[in-house]
Amino acid sequence: MFEKTRNWIRDGVDKAYPCAAAAVGCGATVYLREFAGVRQRKPSALPLTEDTLFDLASMTKALSTAMIALKLFEKGALSPDDKLRRHLDIDGNYADVTVSHLLTHTAGFAPHMPLWRLCEKDECLRVILDSEPLNPVGEAVHYSCLGYIVLGKLLECVTGKKLDILAREYVFDPLGMKTACYVPHRNQPYMPVAATEFRRDLDRRMCGDVHDENAYHMDGVAGNAGVFATLDDVIAFVTMCALRGRTKDEEVYLSEKIFASAIQNRTPDGAESRGYGFQLKGKQPSPLGDAFSFGSYGHTGFTGTSFYIDAKSGLWGILLTNSVYDGRDNRAAYYPHRRQFYQILEEEFQTMRQKGEI
């Protein structure tokens, strides 16, 4: 079953990535779990195992930060319409930014700035809020790690708890994500980790420390990046998303209303289609290419990770890799490979369904 998809994953080893852990399913049913390649090449090759943690990079935005916000919406502790000035002691360009703006990348923040070079870790929020906006609030979509760093800090202010504690309480434990964590060398010190890029400024390869420089500067816990997880952890999360708020055991994790609000296209005419934490397939180009139906939802991660769920069928795919292993500018093969992964699994699914095999 899904042999073409399985072969495509294996074919990507040493072309698009050193290793990949991938899965295909529909709703609560898992059809394929595949592991290929080595998690680290040097000084000696280390095999990829089923319990290997991957740096999920920006998948953190959907899997952790946005989910915490949605859970707080459900509790009534936070509203999408809450402005930053309500929870943070600020005035100025971003005071009227709402939680909804942060979730949908419409707050006007720049995509990125090198906070690790500009300030001490405790000054990151101030430096971001003192920056000049790219446009007035709500007028355009600019995918922004900075906006999600702000969102993470806001969640901490609202709850009085650190983001990694919130993730464990609101996401990982309820969904049975047994090994998902921030800062694995502290929280999962005996788990194998897929190595990522060699950082020249640190003179070492990142393995167990978050790849994102700003998140690393913030001690590995940030709203934009920092979560590490195994394939099975991500399967548990994606299954809930495919079941629109319910777990594989049919327990309610998020209400139908709250989850529907998360996958509503709130920027249909923007540069990207965005929901609350999710990237959606709209009329703009997407990593899915022609695969999956209009309104499908998921997220990517800079290290070479992604998941997407078909909005009509509930079909889903997960592709976890360490494609940045040979450098962030050496991933030309990965992007088309990822696009074809979703294309092939969709085609195989439709063929099997037409034959009555699934």
Coordinates of C-alpha atoms in Angstrom, one line a residue:
M1 CA 0.0 0.0 0.0
F2 CA 1.3 3.4 -1.0
E3 CA 4.4 1.8 -2.6
K4 CA 5.0 4.7 -5.0
T5 CA 5.0 7.1 -2.0
R6 CA 7.3 4.8 0.0
N7 CA 9.8 4.5 -2.9
W8 CA 9.7 8.3 -3.4
I9 CA 10.7 8.8 0.2
R10 CA 13.6 6.4 -0.1
D11 CA 14.6 7.9 -3.4
G12 CA 15.1 11.3 -1.7
V13 CA 17.9 10.0 0.6
D14 CA 21.2 11.7 -0.3
K15 CA 19.4 13.8 -3.0
A16 CA 17.0 15.9 -1.0
Y17 CA 17.9 15.0 2.6
P18 CA 20.1 12.6 4.7
C19 CA 17.0 11.1 6.3
A20 CA 13.2 11.1 6.3
A21 CA 10.4 9.9 8.5
A22 CA 7.1 10.0 6.7
A23 CA 3.5 8.9 7.2
V24 CA 0.3 8.8 5.2
G25 CA -3.2 8.3 6.6
C26 CA -6.8 9.3 6.4
G27 CA -8.7 10.4 9.5
A28 CA -7.6 8.1 12.4
T29 CA -6.3 5.4 10.0
V30 CA -2.5 5.2 9.3
Y31 CA -1.7 3.6 6.0
L32 CA 2.1 4.1 5.9
R33 CA 5.0 4.8 8.2
E34 CA 8.4 4.9 6.5
F35 CA 11.9 5.6 7.8
A36 CA 14.8 6.1 5.5
G37 CA 18.4 7.3 5.6
V38 CA 20.8 8.3 8.4
R39 CA 20.1 11.0 11.0
Q40 CA 23.8 12.1 11.0
R41 CA 26.6 11.4 8.5
K42 CA 29.7 12.4 10.4
P43 CA 31.9 11.6 12.2
S44 CA 30.1 8.3 11.8
A45 CA 26.8 7.4 10.2
L46 CA 24.0 7.1 12.7
P47 CA 20.9 5.2 11.6
L48 CA 17.4 6.8 11.6
T49 CA 15.2 5.1 14.2
E50 CA 11.5 5.3 14.9
D51 CA 12.2 7.2 18.1
T52 CA 14.3 9.9 16.5
L53 CA 13.3 13.4 17.3
F54 CA 13.1 16.0 14.4
D55 CA 13.5 19.7 14.8
L56 CA 10.1 20.8 13.5
A57 CA 11.2 24.4 13.0
S58 CA 8.1 26.5 12.0
M59 CA 5.7 23.6 12.4
T60 CA 6.0 24.8 16.0
K61 CA 3.7 27.7 15.0
A62 CA 0.8 25.4 14.2
L63 CA 1.6 22.5 16.5
S64 CA 2.3 24.5 19.7
T65 CA 1.8 28.3 19.7
A66 CA -1.4 28.5 17.7
M67 CA -2.9 25.4 19.5
I68 CA -2.2 27.0 22.9
A69 CA -4.0 30.2 21.7
L70 CA -7.0 28.1 20.5
K71 CA -7.2 26.3 23.8
L72 CA -7.2 29.7 25.6
F73 CA -10.0 30.9 23.2
E74 CA -12.0 27.9 24.2
K75 CA -11.5 28.6 27.9
G76 CA -12.4 32.3 27.5
A77 CA -9.0 33.4 28.8
L78 CA -8.1 35.0 25.4
S79 CA -9.9 36.3 22.4
P80 CA -8.9 36.7 18.8
D81 CA -9.9 40.3 19.0
D82 CA -7.7 41.1 22.1
K83 CA -5.2 43.8 21.3
L84 CA -1.6 43.7 22.4
R85 CA -2.1 46.8 24.6
R86 CA -4.5 44.7 26.7
H87 CA -1.9 42.1 27.7
L88 CA 1.4 43.8 27.2
D89 CA 2.6 47.2 28.6
I90 CA 3.1 48.8 25.2
D91 CA 2.1 51.8 23.1
G92 CA 3.1 52.7 19.6
N93 CA 2.9 51.0 16.2
Y94 CA 1.7 47.6 17.3
A95 CA -0.5 48.5 20.2
D96 CA -3.7 47.8 18.2
V97 CA -2.4 44.5 16.7
T98 CA -4.8 41.7 17.7
V99 CA -4.2 38.1 18.4
S100 CA -5.9 37.3 15.1
H101 CA -3.4 39.5 13.3
L102 CA -0.5 37.6 14.9
L103 CA -2.0 34.2 14.1
T104 CA -2.6 35.1 10.4
H105 CA 0.7 37.0 9.8
T106 CA -1.2 40.3 9.2
A107 CA 0.3 42.4 12.0
G108 CA 2.8 44.2 9.8
F109 CA 5.9 42.7 11.4
A110 CA 8.9 42.0 9.2
P111 CA 9.5 38.3 8.4
H112 CA 12.8 38.2 10.3
M113 CA 15.5 40.1 12.1
P114 CA 18.7 38.7 13.7
L115 CA 17.8 39.2 17.3
W116 CA 20.7 37.1 18.4
R117 CA 23.0 39.8 17.0
L118 CA 20.9 42.8 18.1
C119 CA 20.1 42.3 21.7
E120 CA 20.2 40.2 24.8
K121 CA 17.6 37.4 25.1
D122 CA 15.5 39.3 27.6
E123 CA 15.2 42.3 25.2
C124 CA 13.9 40.4 22.2
L125 CA 10.2 41.4 22.7
R126 CA 11.1 45.1 23.1
V127 CA 13.3 45.1 20.0
I128 CA 10.5 43.5 17.9
L129 CA 7.9 46.0 19.2
D130 CA 10.2 48.9 18.6
S131 CA 10.7 47.9 14.9
E132 CA 9.0 49.7 12.0
P133 CA 6.0 47.9 10.6
L134 CA 6.1 46.9 6.9
N135 CA 2.5 48.2 6.5
P136 CA -0.5 49.3 8.5
V137 CA -2.0 46.6 10.7
G138 CA -4.2 44.1 8.8
E139 CA -3.5 45.4 5.3
A140 CA -1.2 42.6 4.0
V141 CA 0.1 39.1 4.7
H142 CA 3.8 38.9 5.6
Y143 CA 4.8 35.5 6.9
S144 CA 6.6 36.5 10.1
C145 CA 8.6 34.6 12.7
L146 CA 8.7 37.8 14.7
G147 CA 4.9 37.9 15.0
Y148 CA 4.9 34.4 16.5
I149 CA 7.6 35.3 18.9
V150 CA 5.4 38.1 20.1
L151 CA 2.4 35.7 20.3
G152 CA 4.4 33.3 22.4
K153 CA 5.4 36.1 24.8
L154 CA 1.7 37.2 25.0
L155 CA 0.6 33.7 25.8
E156 CA 3.1 33.6 28.6
C157 CA 1.9 37.0 30.0
V158 CA -1.8 35.8 29.9
T159 CA -1.1 32.6 31.7
G160 CA 1.9 33.3 33.8
K161 CA 3.5 30.1 32.5
K162 CA 6.5 29.5 30.1
L163 CA 5.7 28.5 26.6
D164 CA 7.2 25.0 26.9
I165 CA 5.1 24.3 30.0
L166 CA 2.0 25.5 28.2
A167 CA 2.8 23.3 25.2
R168 CA 3.1 20.3 27.5
E169 CA -0.2 21.1 29.4
Y170 CA -2.3 22.1 26.4
V171 CA -1.0 20.1 23.5
F172 CA 1.5 17.3 24.1
D173 CA -0.1 15.6 27.1
P174 CA -3.7 15.8 25.9
L175 CA -2.8 14.4 22.5
G176 CA -0.5 11.7 23.8
M177 CA 2.6 13.2 22.2
K178 CA 4.8 11.4 24.6
T179 CA 8.3 12.6 23.6
A180 CA 7.5 16.0 22.0
C181 CA 9.4 18.8 23.7
Y182 CA 11.4 22.0 23.6
V183 CA 15.1 21.7 24.4
P184 CA 15.5 17.9 24.0
H185 CA 19.0 17.8 25.5
R186 CA 17.3 18.9 28.7
N187 CA 13.9 17.3 28.4
Q188 CA 14.6 14.1 26.4
P189 CA 18.4 13.7 26.9
Y190 CA 18.5 10.0 25.8
M191 CA 16.4 10.3 22.6
P192 CA 18.2 10.2 19.3
V193 CA 17.9 13.5 17.3
A194 CA 18.2 14.1 13.5
A195 CA 21.1 16.5 13.1
T196 CA 20.6 19.7 11.1
E197 CA 23.0 22.5 9.9
F198 CA 26.6 23.2 10.9
R199 CA 26.7 26.6 12.5
R200 CA 30.0 28.3 11.8
D201 CA 29.4 31.0 14.4
L202 CA 29.1 28.2 17.1
D203 CA 31.6 25.9 15.3
R204 CA 29.4 22.9 15.7
R205 CA 26.6 21.0 14.0
M206 CA 23.1 21.5 15.6
C207 CA 21.8 18.3 17.1
G208 CA 19.4 18.6 20.0
D209 CA 19.5 22.4 19.9
V210 CA 17.0 24.3 17.8
H211 CA 18.2 25.3 14.3
D212 CA 16.5 28.7 14.3
E213 CA 19.0 31.3 15.5
N214 CA 16.4 33.5 17.3
A215 CA 14.8 30.6 19.1
Y216 CA 18.3 29.3 20.1
H217 CA 19.1 32.8 21.4
M218 CA 15.9 32.6 23.5
D219 CA 17.1 29.4 25.2
G220 CA 15.4 27.1 22.7
V221 CA 11.8 28.2 23.6
A222 CA 10.0 30.6 21.3
G223 CA 6.7 31.0 19.6
N224 CA 8.2 30.6 16.1
A225 CA 10.3 27.5 16.5
G226 CA 11.7 25.1 19.0
V227 CA 9.5 22.0 19.2
F228 CA 11.2 18.6 18.6
A229 CA 9.1 15.5 18.0
T230 CA 9.0 11.9 16.6
L231 CA 7.0 10.9 13.7
D232 CA 4.4 9.2 16.0
D233 CA 4.1 12.4 18.0
V234 CA 3.3 14.3 14.8
I235 CA 0.9 11.6 13.7
A236 CA -1.1 12.1 16.9
F237 CA -1.3 15.8 16.2
V238 CA -2.2 15.5 12.5
T239 CA -4.8 12.9 13.3
M240 CA -6.6 15.4 15.6
C241 CA -6.4 18.0 12.8
A242 CA -7.8 15.6 10.2
L243 CA -10.6 14.7 12.6
R244 CA -11.2 18.5 13.2
G245 CA -10.6 18.7 16.9
R246 CA -11.1 15.0 18.0
T247 CA -8.5 12.5 18.9
K248 CA -8.1 9.1 17.4
D249 CA -10.1 7.8 20.4
E250 CA -13.0 10.2 19.5
E251 CA -12.3 12.4 22.5
V252 CA -12.9 16.1 22.0
Y253 CA -9.6 18.1 22.1
L254 CA -11.0 21.3 20.5
S255 CA -14.7 22.1 19.9
E256 CA -15.9 21.8 16.3
K257 CA -16.5 25.6 16.3
I258 CA -13.0 26.5 17.5
F259 CA -11.3 24.2 15.1
A260 CA -13.4 25.4 12.2
S261 CA -12.3 29.0 13.0
A262 CA -8.7 27.8 12.8
I263 CA -9.0 26.5 9.2
Q264 CA -11.1 29.4 7.9
N265 CA -9.3 31.3 5.2
R266 CA -8.9 34.7 6.7
T267 CA -6.6 36.1 4.0
P268 CA -8.1 34.9 0.7
D269 CA -6.8 37.9 -1.3
G270 CA -3.5 38.2 0.4
A271 CA 0.0 36.9 -0.6
E272 CA -0.9 33.7 1.2
S273 CA -4.0 32.0 2.5
R274 CA -3.8 31.8 6.3
G275 CA -6.0 30.6 9.1
Y276 CA -5.2 30.5 12.8
G277 CA -1.8 28.9 12.7
F278 CA -2.4 27.0 9.5
Q279 CA -1.3 27.7 5.9
L280 CA -4.2 26.9 3.6
K281 CA -4.5 26.0 0.0
G282 CA -6.2 28.9 -1.7
K283 CA -5.8 30.6 -5.1
Q284 CA -2.1 31.5 -4.4
P285 CA 0.8 29.1 -5.0
S286 CA 1.4 26.7 -2.2
P287 CA 3.9 23.9 -1.3
L288 CA 1.2 21.4 -2.3
G289 CA 1.2 22.3 -5.9
D290 CA -1.9 20.7 -7.5
A291 CA -2.3 18.0 -4.9
F292 CA -5.1 18.1 -2.3
S293 CA -8.4 20.1 -2.5
F294 CA -9.1 23.8 -2.1
G295 CA -9.0 24.7 1.6
S296 CA -6.6 21.9 2.6
Y297 CA -4.4 22.9 5.6
G298 CA -1.0 22.3 7.2
H299 CA 2.4 23.9 7.7
T300 CA 6.0 23.6 6.7
G301 CA 9.2 23.9 8.7
F302 CA 12.5 25.4 7.5
T303 CA 14.6 22.4 8.5
G304 CA 12.7 20.2 6.0
T305 CA 9.5 19.3 7.8
S306 CA 5.8 19.5 6.7
F307 CA 2.3 18.1 7.2
Y308 CA -0.9 18.7 5.2
I309 CA -4.5 17.5 5.4
D310 CA -6.9 17.3 2.6
A311 CA -10.0 19.4 3.5
K312 CA -12.4 17.1 1.7
S313 CA -11.2 13.6 2.2
G314 CA -9.3 13.8 5.5
L315 CA -6.2 12.3 3.7
W316 CA -3.0 13.5 5.3
G317 CA 0.7 13.3 4.8
I318 CA 3.7 14.0 7.0
L319 CA 7.2 14.4 5.8
L320 CA 9.9 15.0 8.4
T321 CA 13.5 15.5 7.1
N322 CA 16.7 17.3 7.9
S323 CA 17.2 18.8 4.5
V324 CA 19.3 21.7 5.9
Y325 CA 22.0 19.2 6.9
D326 CA 24.2 20.4 4.1
G327 CA 23.3 24.0 4.5
R328 CA 20.2 26.1 4.1
D329 CA 21.2 27.2 0.6
N330 CA 21.6 23.7 -0.5
R331 CA 18.0 22.6 -0.6
A332 CA 17.1 23.1 -4.3
A333 CA 16.2 19.4 -4.6
Y334 CA 14.1 19.3 -1.5
Y335 CA 11.2 21.7 -2.5
P336 CA 10.2 19.8 -5.7
H337 CA 10.7 16.5 -3.9
R338 CA 8.3 17.7 -1.1
R339 CA 5.7 18.8 -3.7
Q340 CA 5.9 15.5 -5.5
F341 CA 5.5 13.6 -2.2
Y342 CA 2.1 15.1 -1.6
Q343 CA 1.2 14.7 -5.3
I344 CA 2.1 11.0 -5.4
L345 CA 0.3 10.1 -2.1
E346 CA -2.8 11.9 -3.3
E347 CA -2.8 10.1 -6.6
E348 CA -2.2 6.7 -4.9
F349 CA -5.0 7.4 -2.5
Q350 CA -7.5 8.3 -5.3
T351 CA -6.5 5.2 -7.3
M352 CA -7.0 2.8 -4.3
R353 CA -10.3 4.5 -3.4
Q354 CA -11.6 4.0 -6.9
K355 CA -10.6 0.3 -6.8
G356 CA -12.3 -0.1 -3.4
E357 CA -9.0 -1.0 -1.7
I358 CA -9.5 1.6 1.0

